[in-house]
Amino acid sequence: VAVAAAECGVMMHETCSVVEGHLGTAVDNFETLANAIAGPAWRNVVVVLKNTCVLGCLLVYIQFFVANLVMLEQTAFVTRFFVVCPAFTALAMLRDLKQVAKLGPWGTVAVAGQCGAGPLGGIS
């Protein structure tokens, strides 16, 4: 999978380079690329597909998040709508990640804790 993803990245880079050579301007996102190659109608198709993919990934992430909050000892409904939904709503209101950057060291500590808890849980 990683090799296929890397190959897709290489092909996108080459495509953007060719289009930039013809247009003379930078192509830095999928929408600009679709508009340059196929016109505004395909740009709209790319926007819809990209947003659908992001929403699908977000829904799967929310399901994983709810399933892993068993420590709250609540039903999935309560966990989903009174814990996860407000958290994701608050994160959705962020305009940039500068506000969350302050939490970076705590995230590093949490990752180290998870990495240590896995082997310890396997031993016991």
PDB file of C-alpha atoms in Angstrom:
ATOM      1  CA  VAL A   1       0.000   0.000   0.000  1.00  0.00           C
ATOM      2  CA  ALA A   2       2.810   2.400   0.838  1.00  0.00           C
ATOM      3  CA  VAL A   3       4.476   1.790  -2.541  1.00  0.00           C
ATOM      4  CA  ALA A   4       1.184   2.470  -4.359  1.00  0.00           C
ATOM      5  CA  ALA A   5       0.679   5.674  -2.361  1.00  0.00           C
ATOM      6  CA  ALA A   6       4.223   6.784  -3.133  1.00  0.00           C
ATOM      7  CA  GLU A   7       3.711   6.068  -6.844  1.00  0.00           C
ATOM      8  CA  CYS A   8       0.474   8.107  -6.822  1.00  0.00           C
ATOM      9  CA  GLY A   9       2.380  10.980  -5.234  1.00  0.00           C
ATOM     10  CA  VAL A  10       5.082  10.786  -7.899  1.00  0.00           C
ATOM     11  CA  MET A  11       2.474  10.766 -10.700  1.00  0.00           C
ATOM     12  CA  MET A  12       0.650  13.762  -9.152  1.00  0.00           C
ATOM     13  CA  HIS A  13       3.942  15.660  -8.896  1.00  0.00           C
ATOM     14  CA  GLU A  14       4.756  14.974 -12.542  1.00  0.00           C
ATOM     15  CA  THR A  15       1.239  15.973 -13.631  1.00  0.00           C
ATOM     16  CA  CYS A  16       1.427  19.221 -11.670  1.00  0.00           C
ATOM     17  CA  SER A  17       4.829  19.976 -13.204  1.00  0.00           C
ATOM     18  CA  VAL A  18       3.473  19.513 -16.738  1.00  0.00           C
ATOM     19  CA  VAL A  19       0.411  21.685 -16.043  1.00  0.00           C
ATOM     20  CA  GLU A  20       2.545  24.354 -14.368  1.00  0.00           C
ATOM     21  CA  GLY A  21       4.753  24.411 -17.470  1.00  0.00           C
ATOM     22  CA  HIS A  22       1.717  25.099 -19.678  1.00  0.00           C
ATOM     23  CA  LEU A  23      -0.027  27.572 -17.371  1.00  0.00           C
ATOM     24  CA  GLY A  24       2.989  29.379 -15.978  1.00  0.00           C
ATOM     25  CA  THR A  25       1.438  29.433 -12.490  1.00  0.00           C
ATOM     26  CA  ALA A  26       1.748  27.156  -9.481  1.00  0.00           C
ATOM     27  CA  VAL A  27      -0.647  24.212  -9.172  1.00  0.00           C
ATOM     28  CA  ASP A  28      -0.814  23.492  -5.460  1.00  0.00           C
ATOM     29  CA  ASN A  29      -4.093  21.612  -4.982  1.00  0.00           C
ATOM     30  CA  PHE A  30      -6.360  19.091  -6.665  1.00  0.00           C
ATOM     31  CA  GLU A  31      -9.034  21.661  -7.519  1.00  0.00           C
ATOM     32  CA  THR A  32      -6.611  23.847  -9.468  1.00  0.00           C
ATOM     33  CA  LEU A  33      -5.294  20.795 -11.287  1.00  0.00           C
ATOM     34  CA  ALA A  34      -8.785  19.586 -12.254  1.00  0.00           C
ATOM     35  CA  ASN A  35      -9.783  23.073 -13.391  1.00  0.00           C
ATOM     36  CA  ALA A  36      -6.638  23.398 -15.532  1.00  0.00           C
ATOM     37  CA  ILE A  37      -7.038  19.979 -17.151  1.00  0.00           C
ATOM     38  CA  ALA A  38     -10.798  19.535 -17.561  1.00  0.00           C
ATOM     39  CA  GLY A  39     -12.524  22.796 -16.660  1.00  0.00           C
ATOM     40  CA  PRO A  40     -14.756  24.110 -13.879  1.00  0.00           C
ATOM     41  CA  ALA A  41     -17.250  21.230 -14.013  1.00  0.00           C
ATOM     42  CA  TRP A  42     -14.551  18.715 -13.083  1.00  0.00           C
ATOM     43  CA  ARG A  43     -13.243  21.070 -10.430  1.00  0.00           C
ATOM     44  CA  ASN A  44     -16.651  20.836  -8.733  1.00  0.00           C
ATOM     45  CA  VAL A  45     -16.576  17.029  -9.030  1.00  0.00           C
ATOM     46  CA  VAL A  46     -13.167  16.954  -7.344  1.00  0.00           C
ATOM     47  CA  VAL A  47     -14.412  19.221  -4.541  1.00  0.00           C
ATOM     48  CA  VAL A  48     -17.408  16.958  -3.845  1.00  0.00           C
ATOM     49  CA  LEU A  49     -15.327  13.759  -3.966  1.00  0.00           C
ATOM     50  CA  LYS A  50     -12.598  15.180  -1.744  1.00  0.00           C
ATOM     51  CA  ASN A  51     -15.079  16.398   0.871  1.00  0.00           C
ATOM     52  CA  THR A  52     -16.958  13.079   0.769  1.00  0.00           C
ATOM     53  CA  CYS A  53     -13.715  11.212   1.403  1.00  0.00           C
ATOM     54  CA  VAL A  54     -12.820  13.488   4.324  1.00  0.00           C
ATOM     55  CA  LEU A  55     -16.280  13.072   5.871  1.00  0.00           C
ATOM     56  CA  GLY A  56     -16.059   9.292   5.492  1.00  0.00           C
ATOM     57  CA  CYS A  57     -12.673   9.231   7.220  1.00  0.00           C
ATOM     58  CA  LEU A  58     -14.049  11.456   9.966  1.00  0.00           C
ATOM     59  CA  LEU A  59     -17.029   9.145  10.555  1.00  0.00           C
ATOM     60  CA  VAL A  60     -14.766   6.099  10.804  1.00  0.00           C
ATOM     61  CA  TYR A  61     -12.486   7.965  13.207  1.00  0.00           C
ATOM     62  CA  ILE A  62     -15.481   8.936  15.359  1.00  0.00           C
ATOM     63  CA  GLN A  63     -16.584   5.273  15.483  1.00  0.00           C
ATOM     64  CA  PHE A  64     -13.095   4.210  16.615  1.00  0.00           C
ATOM     65  CA  PHE A  65     -13.049   7.014  19.152  1.00  0.00           C
ATOM     66  CA  VAL A  66     -16.401   5.966  20.638  1.00  0.00           C
ATOM     67  CA  ALA A  67     -15.426   2.280  20.702  1.00  0.00           C
ATOM     68  CA  ASN A  68     -12.216   3.047  22.581  1.00  0.00           C
ATOM     69  CA  LEU A  69     -13.815   5.191  25.290  1.00  0.00           C
ATOM     70  CA  VAL A  70     -14.978   2.146  27.256  1.00  0.00           C
ATOM     71  CA  MET A  71     -13.340   3.571  30.382  1.00  0.00           C
ATOM     72  CA  LEU A  72     -16.295   5.965  30.744  1.00  0.00           C
ATOM     73  CA  GLU A  73     -18.598   2.977  31.277  1.00  0.00           C
ATOM     74  CA  GLN A  74     -21.447   4.649  29.414  1.00  0.00           C
ATOM     75  CA  THR A  75     -23.585   3.500  26.511  1.00  0.00           C
ATOM     76  CA  ALA A  76     -22.346   4.211  23.002  1.00  0.00           C
ATOM     77  CA  PHE A  77     -25.152   6.765  22.585  1.00  0.00           C
ATOM     78  CA  VAL A  78     -24.091   8.788  25.634  1.00  0.00           C
ATOM     79  CA  THR A  79     -20.412   8.566  24.710  1.00  0.00           C
ATOM     80  CA  ARG A  80     -21.055   9.544  21.092  1.00  0.00           C
ATOM     81  CA  PHE A  81     -23.367  12.513  21.665  1.00  0.00           C
ATOM     82  CA  PHE A  82     -22.226  13.874  25.037  1.00  0.00           C
ATOM     83  CA  VAL A  83     -18.457  13.310  24.861  1.00  0.00           C
ATOM     84  CA  VAL A  84     -17.261  12.804  21.285  1.00  0.00           C
ATOM     85  CA  CYS A  85     -19.683  15.138  19.472  1.00  0.00           C
ATOM     86  CA  PRO A  86     -18.888  18.186  21.653  1.00  0.00           C
ATOM     87  CA  ALA A  87     -15.151  17.466  21.376  1.00  0.00           C
ATOM     88  CA  PHE A  88     -15.274  17.240  17.585  1.00  0.00           C
ATOM     89  CA  THR A  89     -17.538  20.310  17.400  1.00  0.00           C
ATOM     90  CA  ALA A  90     -15.004  22.304  19.412  1.00  0.00           C
ATOM     91  CA  LEU A  91     -12.159  21.085  17.181  1.00  0.00           C
ATOM     92  CA  ALA A  92     -14.159  21.992  14.066  1.00  0.00           C
ATOM     93  CA  MET A  93     -14.291  25.617  15.206  1.00  0.00           C
ATOM     94  CA  LEU A  94     -10.503  25.940  15.117  1.00  0.00           C
ATOM     95  CA  ARG A  95      -9.246  28.160  12.335  1.00  0.00           C
ATOM     96  CA  ASP A  96      -5.644  27.032  12.540  1.00  0.00           C
ATOM     97  CA  LEU A  97      -3.554  24.671  14.627  1.00  0.00           C
ATOM     98  CA  LYS A  98      -1.728  27.388  16.565  1.00  0.00           C
ATOM     99  CA  GLN A  99      -4.302  27.024  19.334  1.00  0.00           C
ATOM    100  CA  VAL A 100      -3.650  23.273  19.590  1.00  0.00           C
ATOM    101  CA  ALA A 101       0.149  23.532  19.220  1.00  0.00           C
ATOM    102  CA  LYS A 102       0.438  24.304  22.932  1.00  0.00           C
ATOM    103  CA  LEU A 103      -0.786  20.755  23.637  1.00  0.00           C
ATOM    104  CA  GLY A 104       2.036  19.168  21.604  1.00  0.00           C
ATOM    105  CA  PRO A 105       4.213  18.141  24.571  1.00  0.00           C
ATOM    106  CA  TRP A 106       1.206  16.511  26.258  1.00  0.00           C
ATOM    107  CA  GLY A 107       0.528  14.565  23.074  1.00  0.00           C
ATOM    108  CA  THR A 108       4.116  13.321  23.048  1.00  0.00           C
ATOM    109  CA  VAL A 109       3.751  12.142  26.647  1.00  0.00           C
ATOM    110  CA  ALA A 110       0.461  10.414  25.769  1.00  0.00           C
ATOM    111  CA  VAL A 111       2.051   8.589  22.812  1.00  0.00           C
ATOM    112  CA  ALA A 112       4.947   7.452  25.005  1.00  0.00           C
ATOM    113  CA  GLY A 113       2.434   6.232  27.592  1.00  0.00           C
ATOM    114  CA  GLN A 114       0.480   4.281  24.999  1.00  0.00           C
ATOM    115  CA  CYS A 115       3.642   2.723  23.604  1.00  0.00           C
ATOM    116  CA  GLY A 116       4.638   1.634  27.093  1.00  0.00           C
ATOM    117  CA  ALA A 117       1.158   0.438  28.086  1.00  0.00           C
ATOM    118  CA  GLY A 118       0.891  -1.978  25.142  1.00  0.00           C
ATOM    119  CA  PRO A 119       3.757  -4.266  26.188  1.00  0.00           C
ATOM    120  CA  LEU A 120       2.829  -3.955  29.856  1.00  0.00           C
ATOM    121  CA  GLY A 121      -0.733  -5.011  29.080  1.00  0.00           C
ATOM    122  CA  GLY A 122       0.560  -7.955  27.071  1.00  0.00           C
ATOM    123  CA  ILE A 123       2.684  -9.158  29.982  1.00  0.00           C
ATOM    124  CA  SER A 124      -0.143  -9.187  32.506  1.00  0.00           C
TER     125      SER A 124
END
